[in-house]
CSV table of C-alpha atoms and ligand atoms in Angstrom, one decimal:
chain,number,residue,atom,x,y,z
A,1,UNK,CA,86.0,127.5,87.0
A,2,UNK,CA,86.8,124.8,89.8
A,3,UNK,CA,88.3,121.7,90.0
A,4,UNK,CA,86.5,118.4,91.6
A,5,UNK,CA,88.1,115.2,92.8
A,6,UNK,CA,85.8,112.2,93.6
A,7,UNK,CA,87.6,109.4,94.9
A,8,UNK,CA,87.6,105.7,94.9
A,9,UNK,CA,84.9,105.6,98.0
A,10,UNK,CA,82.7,108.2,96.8
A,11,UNK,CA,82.4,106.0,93.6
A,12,UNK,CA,82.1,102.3,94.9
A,13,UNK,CA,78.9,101.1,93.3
A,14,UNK,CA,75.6,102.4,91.3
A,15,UNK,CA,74.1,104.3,94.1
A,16,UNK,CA,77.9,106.3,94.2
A,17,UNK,CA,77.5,107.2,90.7
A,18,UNK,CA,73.9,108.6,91.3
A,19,UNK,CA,75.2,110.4,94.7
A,20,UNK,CA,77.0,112.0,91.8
A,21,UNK,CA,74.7,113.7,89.9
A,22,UNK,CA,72.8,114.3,93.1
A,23,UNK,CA,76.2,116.4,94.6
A,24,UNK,CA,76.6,118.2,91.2
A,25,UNK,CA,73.0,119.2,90.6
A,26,UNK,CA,72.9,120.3,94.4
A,27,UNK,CA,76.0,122.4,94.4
A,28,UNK,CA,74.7,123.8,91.0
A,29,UNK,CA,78.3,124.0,88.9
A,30,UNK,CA,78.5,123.8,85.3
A,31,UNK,CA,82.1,125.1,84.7
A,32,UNK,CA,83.9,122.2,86.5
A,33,UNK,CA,86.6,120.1,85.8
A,34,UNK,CA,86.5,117.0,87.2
A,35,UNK,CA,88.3,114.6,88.2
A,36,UNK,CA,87.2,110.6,89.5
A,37,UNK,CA,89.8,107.8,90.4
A,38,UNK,CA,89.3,103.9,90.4
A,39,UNK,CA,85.8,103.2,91.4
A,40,UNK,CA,86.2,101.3,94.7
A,41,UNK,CA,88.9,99.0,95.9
A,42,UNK,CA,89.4,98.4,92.0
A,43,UNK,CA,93.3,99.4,92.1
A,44,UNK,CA,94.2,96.5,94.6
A,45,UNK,CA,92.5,94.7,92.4
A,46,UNK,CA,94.1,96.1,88.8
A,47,UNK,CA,97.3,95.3,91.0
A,48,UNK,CA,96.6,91.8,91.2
A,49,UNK,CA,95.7,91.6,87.6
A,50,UNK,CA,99.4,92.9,87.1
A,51,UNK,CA,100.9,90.6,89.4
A,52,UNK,CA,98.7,87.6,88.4
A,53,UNK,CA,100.4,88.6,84.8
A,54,UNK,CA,103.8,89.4,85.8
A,55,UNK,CA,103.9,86.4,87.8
A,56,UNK,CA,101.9,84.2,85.0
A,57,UNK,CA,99.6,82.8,87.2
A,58,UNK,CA,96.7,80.9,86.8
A,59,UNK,CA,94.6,83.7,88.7
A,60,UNK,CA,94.7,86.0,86.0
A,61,UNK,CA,91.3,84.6,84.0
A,62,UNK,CA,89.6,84.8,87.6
A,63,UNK,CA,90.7,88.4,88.7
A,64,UNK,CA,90.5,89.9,84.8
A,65,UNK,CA,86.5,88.3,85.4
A,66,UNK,CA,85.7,90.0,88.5
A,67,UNK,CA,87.3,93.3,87.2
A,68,UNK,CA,84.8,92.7,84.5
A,69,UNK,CA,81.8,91.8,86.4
A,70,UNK,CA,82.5,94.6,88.9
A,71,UNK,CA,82.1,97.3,86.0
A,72,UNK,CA,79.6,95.5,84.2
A,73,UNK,CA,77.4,95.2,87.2
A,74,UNK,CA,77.5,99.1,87.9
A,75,UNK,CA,76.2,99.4,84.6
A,76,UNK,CA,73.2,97.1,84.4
A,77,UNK,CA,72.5,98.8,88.3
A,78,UNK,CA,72.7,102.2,86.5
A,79,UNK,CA,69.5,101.6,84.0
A,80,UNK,CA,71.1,104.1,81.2
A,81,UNK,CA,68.3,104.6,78.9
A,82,UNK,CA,71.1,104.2,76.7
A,83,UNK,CA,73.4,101.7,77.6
A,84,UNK,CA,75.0,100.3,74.3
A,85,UNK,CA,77.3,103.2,74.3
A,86,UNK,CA,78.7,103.1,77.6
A,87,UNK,CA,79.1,99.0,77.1
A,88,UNK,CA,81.1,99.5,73.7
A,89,UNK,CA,83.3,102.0,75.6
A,90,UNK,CA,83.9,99.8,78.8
A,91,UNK,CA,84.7,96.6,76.6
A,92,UNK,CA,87.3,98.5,74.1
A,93,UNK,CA,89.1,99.1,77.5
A,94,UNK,CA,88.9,95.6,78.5
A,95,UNK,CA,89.8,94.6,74.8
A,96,UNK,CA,93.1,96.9,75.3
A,97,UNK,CA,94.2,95.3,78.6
A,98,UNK,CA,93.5,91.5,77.0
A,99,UNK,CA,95.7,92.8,73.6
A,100,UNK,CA,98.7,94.4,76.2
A,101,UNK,CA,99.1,91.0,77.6
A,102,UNK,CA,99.2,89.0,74.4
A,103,UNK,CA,101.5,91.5,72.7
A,104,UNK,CA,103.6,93.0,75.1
A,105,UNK,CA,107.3,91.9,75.4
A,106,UNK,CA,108.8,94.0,77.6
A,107,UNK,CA,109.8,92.7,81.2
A,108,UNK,CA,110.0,95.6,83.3
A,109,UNK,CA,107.6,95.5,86.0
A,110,UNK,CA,106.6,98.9,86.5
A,111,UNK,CA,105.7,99.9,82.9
A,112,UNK,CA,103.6,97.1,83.0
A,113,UNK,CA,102.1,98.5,85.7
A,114,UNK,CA,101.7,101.8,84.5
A,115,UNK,CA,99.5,100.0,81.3
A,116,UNK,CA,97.6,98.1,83.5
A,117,UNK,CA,96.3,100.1,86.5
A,118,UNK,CA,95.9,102.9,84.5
A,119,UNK,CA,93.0,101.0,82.7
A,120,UNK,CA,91.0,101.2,85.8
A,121,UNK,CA,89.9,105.1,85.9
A,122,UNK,CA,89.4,104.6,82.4
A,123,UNK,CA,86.7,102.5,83.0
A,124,UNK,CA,85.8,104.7,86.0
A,125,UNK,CA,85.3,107.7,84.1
A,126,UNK,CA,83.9,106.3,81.5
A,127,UNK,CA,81.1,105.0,83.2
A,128,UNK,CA,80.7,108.1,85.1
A,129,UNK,CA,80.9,110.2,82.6
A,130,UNK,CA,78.3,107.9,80.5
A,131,UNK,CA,76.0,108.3,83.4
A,132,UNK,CA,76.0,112.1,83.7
A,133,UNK,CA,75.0,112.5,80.3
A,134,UNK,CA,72.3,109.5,80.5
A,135,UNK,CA,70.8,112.1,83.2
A,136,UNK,CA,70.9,115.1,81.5
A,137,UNK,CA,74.6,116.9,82.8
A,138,UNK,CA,76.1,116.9,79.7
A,139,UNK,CA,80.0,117.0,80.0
A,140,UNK,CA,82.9,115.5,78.2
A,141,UNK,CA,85.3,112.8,78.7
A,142,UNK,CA,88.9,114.1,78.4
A,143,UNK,CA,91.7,110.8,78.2
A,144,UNK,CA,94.0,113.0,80.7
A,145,UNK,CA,97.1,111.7,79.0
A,146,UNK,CA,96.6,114.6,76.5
A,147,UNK,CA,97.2,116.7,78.9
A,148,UNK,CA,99.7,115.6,81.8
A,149,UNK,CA,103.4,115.0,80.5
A,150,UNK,CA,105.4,113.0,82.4
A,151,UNK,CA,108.9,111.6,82.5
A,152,UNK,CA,109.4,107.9,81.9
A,153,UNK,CA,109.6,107.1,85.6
A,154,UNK,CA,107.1,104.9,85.7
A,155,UNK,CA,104.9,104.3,89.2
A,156,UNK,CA,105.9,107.4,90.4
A,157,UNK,CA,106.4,109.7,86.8
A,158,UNK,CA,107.2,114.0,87.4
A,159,UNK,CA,105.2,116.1,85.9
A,160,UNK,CA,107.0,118.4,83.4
A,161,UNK,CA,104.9,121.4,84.0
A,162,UNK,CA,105.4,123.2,80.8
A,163,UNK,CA,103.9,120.5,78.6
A,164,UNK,CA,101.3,119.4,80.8
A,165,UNK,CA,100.0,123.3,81.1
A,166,UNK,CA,100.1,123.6,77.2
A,167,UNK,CA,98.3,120.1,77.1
A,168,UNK,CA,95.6,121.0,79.7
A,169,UNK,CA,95.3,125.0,78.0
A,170,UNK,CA,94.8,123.2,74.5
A,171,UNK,CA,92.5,120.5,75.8
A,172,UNK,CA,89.9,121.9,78.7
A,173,UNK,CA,87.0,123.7,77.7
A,174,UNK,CA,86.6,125.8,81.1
A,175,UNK,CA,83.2,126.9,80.2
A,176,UNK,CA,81.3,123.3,80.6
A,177,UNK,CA,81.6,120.1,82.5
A,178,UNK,CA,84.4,118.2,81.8
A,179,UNK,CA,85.1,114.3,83.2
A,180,UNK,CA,88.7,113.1,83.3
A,181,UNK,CA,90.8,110.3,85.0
A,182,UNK,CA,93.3,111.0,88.0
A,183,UNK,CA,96.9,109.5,89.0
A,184,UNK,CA,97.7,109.0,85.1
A,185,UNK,CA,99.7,111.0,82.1
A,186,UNK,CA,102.0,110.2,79.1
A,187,UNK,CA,105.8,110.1,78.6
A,188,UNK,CA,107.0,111.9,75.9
A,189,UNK,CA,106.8,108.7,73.8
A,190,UNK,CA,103.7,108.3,74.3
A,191,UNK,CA,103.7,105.4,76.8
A,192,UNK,CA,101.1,105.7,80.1
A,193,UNK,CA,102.7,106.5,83.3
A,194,UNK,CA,101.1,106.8,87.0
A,195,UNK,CA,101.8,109.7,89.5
A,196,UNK,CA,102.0,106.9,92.5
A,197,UNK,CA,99.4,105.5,94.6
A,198,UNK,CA,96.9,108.3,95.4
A,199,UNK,CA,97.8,110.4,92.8
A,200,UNK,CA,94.5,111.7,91.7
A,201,UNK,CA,94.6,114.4,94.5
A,202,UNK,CA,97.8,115.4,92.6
A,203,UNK,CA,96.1,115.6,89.6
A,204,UNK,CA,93.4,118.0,90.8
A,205,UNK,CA,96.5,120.4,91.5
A,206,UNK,CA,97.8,120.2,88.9
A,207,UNK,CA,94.7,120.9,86.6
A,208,UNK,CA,93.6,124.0,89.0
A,209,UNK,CA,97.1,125.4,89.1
A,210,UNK,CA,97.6,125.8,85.1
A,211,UNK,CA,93.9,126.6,84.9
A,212,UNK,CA,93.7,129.5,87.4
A,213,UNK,CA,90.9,127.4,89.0
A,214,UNK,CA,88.8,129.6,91.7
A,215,UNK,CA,89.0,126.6,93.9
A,216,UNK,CA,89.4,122.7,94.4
A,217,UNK,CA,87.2,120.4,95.9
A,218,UNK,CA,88.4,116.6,97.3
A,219,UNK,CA,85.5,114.6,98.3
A,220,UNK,CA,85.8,112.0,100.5
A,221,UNK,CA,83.9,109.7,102.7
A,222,UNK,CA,84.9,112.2,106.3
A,223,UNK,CA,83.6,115.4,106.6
A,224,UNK,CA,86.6,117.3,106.1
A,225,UNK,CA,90.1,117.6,107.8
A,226,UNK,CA,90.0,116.0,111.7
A,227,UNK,CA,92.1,116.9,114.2
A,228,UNK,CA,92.3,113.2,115.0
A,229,UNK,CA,92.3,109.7,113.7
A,230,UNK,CA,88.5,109.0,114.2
A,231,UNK,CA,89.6,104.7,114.4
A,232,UNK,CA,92.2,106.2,117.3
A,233,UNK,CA,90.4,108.5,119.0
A,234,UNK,CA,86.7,108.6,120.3
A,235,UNK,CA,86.2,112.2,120.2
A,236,UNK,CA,87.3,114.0,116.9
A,237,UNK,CA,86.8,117.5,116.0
A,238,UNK,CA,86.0,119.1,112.3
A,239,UNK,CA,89.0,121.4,111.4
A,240,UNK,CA,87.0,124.1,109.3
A,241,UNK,CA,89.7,126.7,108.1
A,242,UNK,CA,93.7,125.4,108.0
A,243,UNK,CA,96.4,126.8,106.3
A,244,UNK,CA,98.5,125.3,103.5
A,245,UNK,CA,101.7,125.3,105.5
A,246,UNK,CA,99.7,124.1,108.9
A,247,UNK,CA,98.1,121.4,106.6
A,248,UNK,CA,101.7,120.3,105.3
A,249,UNK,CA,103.2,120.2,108.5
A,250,UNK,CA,100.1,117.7,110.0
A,251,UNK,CA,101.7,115.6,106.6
A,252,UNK,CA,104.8,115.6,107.9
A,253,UNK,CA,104.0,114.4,110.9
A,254,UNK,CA,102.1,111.7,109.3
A,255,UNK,CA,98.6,112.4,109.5
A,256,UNK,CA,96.9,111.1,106.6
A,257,UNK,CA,94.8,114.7,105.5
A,258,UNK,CA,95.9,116.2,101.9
A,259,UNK,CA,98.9,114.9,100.5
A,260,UNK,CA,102.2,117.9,100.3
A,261,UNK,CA,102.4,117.1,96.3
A,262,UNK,CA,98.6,118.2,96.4
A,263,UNK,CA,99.4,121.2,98.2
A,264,UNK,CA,102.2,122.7,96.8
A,265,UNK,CA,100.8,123.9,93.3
A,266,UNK,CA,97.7,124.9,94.8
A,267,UNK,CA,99.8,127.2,97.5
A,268,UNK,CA,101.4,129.0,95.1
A,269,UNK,CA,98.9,130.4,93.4
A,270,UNK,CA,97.0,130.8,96.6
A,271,UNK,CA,94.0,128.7,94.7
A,272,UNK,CA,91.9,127.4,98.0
A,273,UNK,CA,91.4,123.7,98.8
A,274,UNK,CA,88.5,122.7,100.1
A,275,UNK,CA,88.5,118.8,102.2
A,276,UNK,CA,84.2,117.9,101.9
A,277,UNK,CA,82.3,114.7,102.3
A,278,UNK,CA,80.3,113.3,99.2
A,279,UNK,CA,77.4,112.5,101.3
A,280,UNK,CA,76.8,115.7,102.9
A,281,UNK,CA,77.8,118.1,100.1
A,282,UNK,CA,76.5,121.0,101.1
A,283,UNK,CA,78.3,121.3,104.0
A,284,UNK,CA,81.5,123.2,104.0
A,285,UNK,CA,84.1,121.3,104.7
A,286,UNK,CA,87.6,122.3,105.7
A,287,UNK,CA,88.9,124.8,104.1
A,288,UNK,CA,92.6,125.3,103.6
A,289,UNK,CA,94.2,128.9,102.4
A,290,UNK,CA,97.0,130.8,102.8
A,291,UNK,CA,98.1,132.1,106.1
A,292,UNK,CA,94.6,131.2,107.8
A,293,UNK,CA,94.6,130.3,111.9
A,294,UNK,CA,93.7,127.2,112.1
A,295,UNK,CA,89.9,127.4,113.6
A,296,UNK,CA,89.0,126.2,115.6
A,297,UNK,CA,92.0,126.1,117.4
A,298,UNK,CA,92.2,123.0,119.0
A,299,UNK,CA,95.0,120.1,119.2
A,300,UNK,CA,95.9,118.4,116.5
A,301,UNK,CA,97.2,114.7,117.4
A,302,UNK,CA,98.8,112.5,114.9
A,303,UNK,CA,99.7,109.2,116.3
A,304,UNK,CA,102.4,106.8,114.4
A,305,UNK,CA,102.6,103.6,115.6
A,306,UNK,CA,104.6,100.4,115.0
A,307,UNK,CA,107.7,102.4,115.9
A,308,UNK,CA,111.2,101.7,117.1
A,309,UNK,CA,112.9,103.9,119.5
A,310,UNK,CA,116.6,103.1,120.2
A,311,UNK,CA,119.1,104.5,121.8
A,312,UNK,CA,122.7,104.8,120.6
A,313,UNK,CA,125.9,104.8,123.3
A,314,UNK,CA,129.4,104.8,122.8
A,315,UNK,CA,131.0,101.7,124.5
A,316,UNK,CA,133.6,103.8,126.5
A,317,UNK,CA,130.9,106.4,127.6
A,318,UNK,CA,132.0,108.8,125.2
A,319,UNK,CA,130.1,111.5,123.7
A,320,UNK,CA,128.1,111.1,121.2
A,321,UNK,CA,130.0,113.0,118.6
A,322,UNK,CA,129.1,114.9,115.2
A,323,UNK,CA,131.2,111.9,113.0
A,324,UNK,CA,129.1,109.0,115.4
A,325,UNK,CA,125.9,110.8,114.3
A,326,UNK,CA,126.6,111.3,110.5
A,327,UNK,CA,127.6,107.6,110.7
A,328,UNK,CA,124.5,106.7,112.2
A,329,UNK,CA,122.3,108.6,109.6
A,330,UNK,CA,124.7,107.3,107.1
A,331,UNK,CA,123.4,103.2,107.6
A,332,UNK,CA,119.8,104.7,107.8
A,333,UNK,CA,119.6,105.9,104.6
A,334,UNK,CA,121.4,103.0,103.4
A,335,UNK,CA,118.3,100.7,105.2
A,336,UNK,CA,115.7,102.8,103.9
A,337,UNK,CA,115.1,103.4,107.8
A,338,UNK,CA,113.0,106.5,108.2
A,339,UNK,CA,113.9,108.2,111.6
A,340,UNK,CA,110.4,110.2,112.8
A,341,UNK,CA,112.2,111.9,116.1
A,342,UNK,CA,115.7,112.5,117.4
A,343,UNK,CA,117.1,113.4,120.9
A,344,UNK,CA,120.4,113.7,121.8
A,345,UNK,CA,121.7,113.7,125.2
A,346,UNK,CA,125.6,113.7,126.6
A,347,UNK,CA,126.4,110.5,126.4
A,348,UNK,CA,123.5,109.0,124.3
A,349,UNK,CA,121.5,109.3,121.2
A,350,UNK,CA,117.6,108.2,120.4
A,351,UNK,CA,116.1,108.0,117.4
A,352,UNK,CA,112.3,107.1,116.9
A,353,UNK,CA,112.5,104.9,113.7
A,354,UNK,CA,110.7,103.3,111.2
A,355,UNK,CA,111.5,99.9,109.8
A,356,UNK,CA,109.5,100.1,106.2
A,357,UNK,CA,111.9,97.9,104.5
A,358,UNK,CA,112.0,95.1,107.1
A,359,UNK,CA,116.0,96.0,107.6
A,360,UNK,CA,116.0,96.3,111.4
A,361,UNK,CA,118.5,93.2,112.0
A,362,UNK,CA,120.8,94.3,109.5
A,363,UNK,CA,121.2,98.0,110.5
A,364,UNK,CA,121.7,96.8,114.2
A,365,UNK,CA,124.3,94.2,113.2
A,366,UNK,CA,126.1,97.4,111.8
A,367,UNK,CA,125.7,99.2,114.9
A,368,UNK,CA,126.3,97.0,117.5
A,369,UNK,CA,130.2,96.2,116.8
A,370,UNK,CA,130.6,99.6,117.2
A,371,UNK,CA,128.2,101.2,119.9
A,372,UNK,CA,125.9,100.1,122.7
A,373,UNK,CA,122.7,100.1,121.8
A,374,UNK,CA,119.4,99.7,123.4
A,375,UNK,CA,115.8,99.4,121.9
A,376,UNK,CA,112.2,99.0,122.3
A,377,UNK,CA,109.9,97.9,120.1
A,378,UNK,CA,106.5,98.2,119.0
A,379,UNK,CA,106.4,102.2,120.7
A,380,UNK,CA,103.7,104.9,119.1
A,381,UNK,CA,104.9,108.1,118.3
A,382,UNK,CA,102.0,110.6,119.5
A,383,UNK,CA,102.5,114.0,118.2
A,384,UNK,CA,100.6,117.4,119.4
A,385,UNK,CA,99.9,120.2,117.3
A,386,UNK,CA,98.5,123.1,119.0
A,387,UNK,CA,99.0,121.2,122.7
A,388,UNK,CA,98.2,122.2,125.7
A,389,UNK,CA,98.7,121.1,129.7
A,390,UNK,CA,95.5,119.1,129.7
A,391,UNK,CA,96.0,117.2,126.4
A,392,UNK,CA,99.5,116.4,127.1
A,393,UNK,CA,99.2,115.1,130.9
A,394,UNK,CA,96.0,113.1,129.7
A,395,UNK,CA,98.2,111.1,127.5
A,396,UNK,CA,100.8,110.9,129.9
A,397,UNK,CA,98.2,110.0,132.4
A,398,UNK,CA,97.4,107.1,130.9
A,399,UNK,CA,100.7,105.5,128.5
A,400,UNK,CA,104.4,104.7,129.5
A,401,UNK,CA,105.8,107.7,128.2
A,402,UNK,CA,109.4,106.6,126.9
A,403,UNK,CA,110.9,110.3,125.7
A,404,UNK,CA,109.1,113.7,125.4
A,405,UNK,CA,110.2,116.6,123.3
A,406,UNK,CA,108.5,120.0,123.2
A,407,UNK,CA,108.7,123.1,120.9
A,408,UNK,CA,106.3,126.4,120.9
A,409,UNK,CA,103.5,124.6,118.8
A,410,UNK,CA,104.4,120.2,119.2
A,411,UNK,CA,104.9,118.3,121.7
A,412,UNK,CA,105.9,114.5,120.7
A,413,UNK,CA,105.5,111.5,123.3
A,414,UNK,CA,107.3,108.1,122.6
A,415,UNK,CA,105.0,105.8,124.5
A,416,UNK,CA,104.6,101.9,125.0
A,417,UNK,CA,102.6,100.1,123.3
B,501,LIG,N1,93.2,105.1,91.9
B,501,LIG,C1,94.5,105.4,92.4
B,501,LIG,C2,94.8,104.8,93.7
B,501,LIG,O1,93.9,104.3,94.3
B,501,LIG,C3,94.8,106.9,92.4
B,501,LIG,C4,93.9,107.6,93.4
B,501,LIG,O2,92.9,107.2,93.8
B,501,LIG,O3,94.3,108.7,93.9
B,501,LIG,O4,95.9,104.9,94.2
B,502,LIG,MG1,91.6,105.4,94.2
């Protein structure tokens, strides 16, 4: 059997939903698990239903409607034969959401969360699922919660593997088509938790890896893995075969392709991933294995911007010693400041750095008693998979190159701007 994940795009309105049956009737599958997130944008907007609620206020009437209408307006644009069905199902969820918030009494944030956004690939699938069997593609509708156990850390819950594979082994029917919700699962007692934003990739995972699934499929709205940011770069190249590791270091670096989580159960059973677009289905994609080249081989940039390099003296123009770096790394982790590239010299030391948590002014009033320091803001980190000459000197052809650092397969530019 395989494993499909339709995400939020590939799901935005009625004609989404049809595209649907189109990809599943072209690509001919009948033992297929799948799984479909939020339909849309309809997370940001299950986020300000939260907020509106957590907050008390008087938006939550307006965003709760448009929620509504959203859903409701898919439906009438889908002309089920039957639609009484899919409309009973799609207001119990909306019933649930309006009992949580005249019932619930507990404050913390995220668990509210957890019970809120969850609701929205419920309605998701529903629909979905609804639709396929309006058409003819019968399949079921699994509530995923029966099958991925979680711990109780809500927003960003861990899987515990051993329940989750009983749950999914007890509750899958490999043998036919099978709809189910991503990003979600169930604490042991019996509360909803979310994997974290974007979790539905995850999800596929973690279905293939305790179903021995022949492959997974993520569909998305690009053709498959790039070897660039198409908003950054002009030309952009289709990466058809990519290893696991290869696709886990282009993570690292920051490019945007398949998240690690994603990867990791997948790699070790060696189940293949495939990266394809919803609109052109019957194209290949990327595909990512285990210890594939990566074809063709090209470079791979990844660029980061909004950076901060700075560079870290002693006063006295001493070294830069072992105890002055651990320091250093010391307040970072403290600031929640993500360093992305390091260099150290003889009398100075640069870090590339990443101010998520707006805490820039406070780790420097920590530093600057202590050491001289120097900085530049608003640098992009550029970062070269797979370089050579020609790539590199184009770049540095054309940008303020601020620091450079090379190994066999990346080269890493700090440049203005
Ligand atoms: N719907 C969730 C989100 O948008 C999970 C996902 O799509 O992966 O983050
Ligand atoms: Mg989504």
């Amino acid at each position: 059997m395989e494993v499909f994940k339709f995400g939020g795009a590939s799901v935005k309105d009625a004609n989404g939903v049809r595209n649907l049956v189109s990809t599943l009737h072209k690509l001919d599958k009948k033992e297929v698990l799948i799984v479909i997130s939020a339909m849309g944008k309809m997370t940001n907007a299950f986020e300000d239903l939260v907020n509106a609620y957590f907050l008390k206020t008087d938006k939550l009437q307006q965003v709760f409607g448009a929620i509504k209408s959203f859903h409701f307006d898919i439906i009438d644009r889908l002309d089920f034969k039957e639609n009484d069905f899919v409309a009973e199902q799609v207001e119990a969820v909306f019933f649930e959401i309006t009992q949580f918030f005249n019932q619930n009494q507990e404050t913390d944030y995220d668990y509210i969360y957890d019970q809120v956004v969850s609701r929205a690939e419920f309605l998701s699938t529903r629909i979905c699922s609804a639709y396929l069997n309006d058409v003819g593609l019968i399949n079921t509708w699994l509530d995923v919660r029966e099958c991925i156990k979680t711990n109780s850390d809500f927003r960003r819950a861990k899987v515990n593997w051993d329940k989750t594979s009983e749950g999914i082994l007890k509750h899958v029917d490999t043998s036919s088509i099978t709809i189910t919700q991503g990003f979600i699962g169930k604490d042991n007692k019996g509360r909803t938790t979310t994997l974290g934003r974007e979790g539905s990739d995850y999800t596929a995972g973690i279905f293939a890896f305790c179903l021995d699934a022949k492959e997974v499929s993520i569909f998305k709205d690009v053709q498959g893995v790039l070897n660039a940011d198409p908003r950054e770069f002009e030309q952009t190249t289709l990466i058809e075969e990519i290893s696991y590791r290869e696709a886990i270091e282009m993570a690292f670096y920051g490019a945007s392709v398949i998240h690690p989580k994603t990867l990791q159960p997948l790699q070790r059973k060696g189940i293949p991933l495939r990266v394809r677009s919803f609109l052109a289905p019957e194209k290949k994609g990327t595909y990512v294995g285990s210890e594939l080249d990566i074809v063709p081989e090209i470079p791979c940039f990844i660029v980061k911007k909004n950076q901060i390099l700075i560079s870290v003296a002693d006063k006295e123009f001493h070294f830069v010693m072992e105890q002055d770096i651990s320091e250093i790394f010391k307040l970072l982790h403290e600031f929640k400041v993500k360093a992305n590239m390091i260099q150290n010299s003889a009398i100075s030391f640069s870090l590339c750095i990443e101010d998520n948590f707006n805490n820039f002014k406070e780790l420097m009033a920590k530093l600057k008693p202590k050491y001289k320091v120097k900085y530049n803001e608003n640098v992009s980190l550029y970062t070269i998979r797979h370089f050579n000459e020609e790539v590199v000197s184009t770049i540095e052809d054309s940008k303020e190159v601020l620091l450079k650092q090379r190994s066999r397969e990346t080269v890493q530019l700090i440049v203005k701007g």
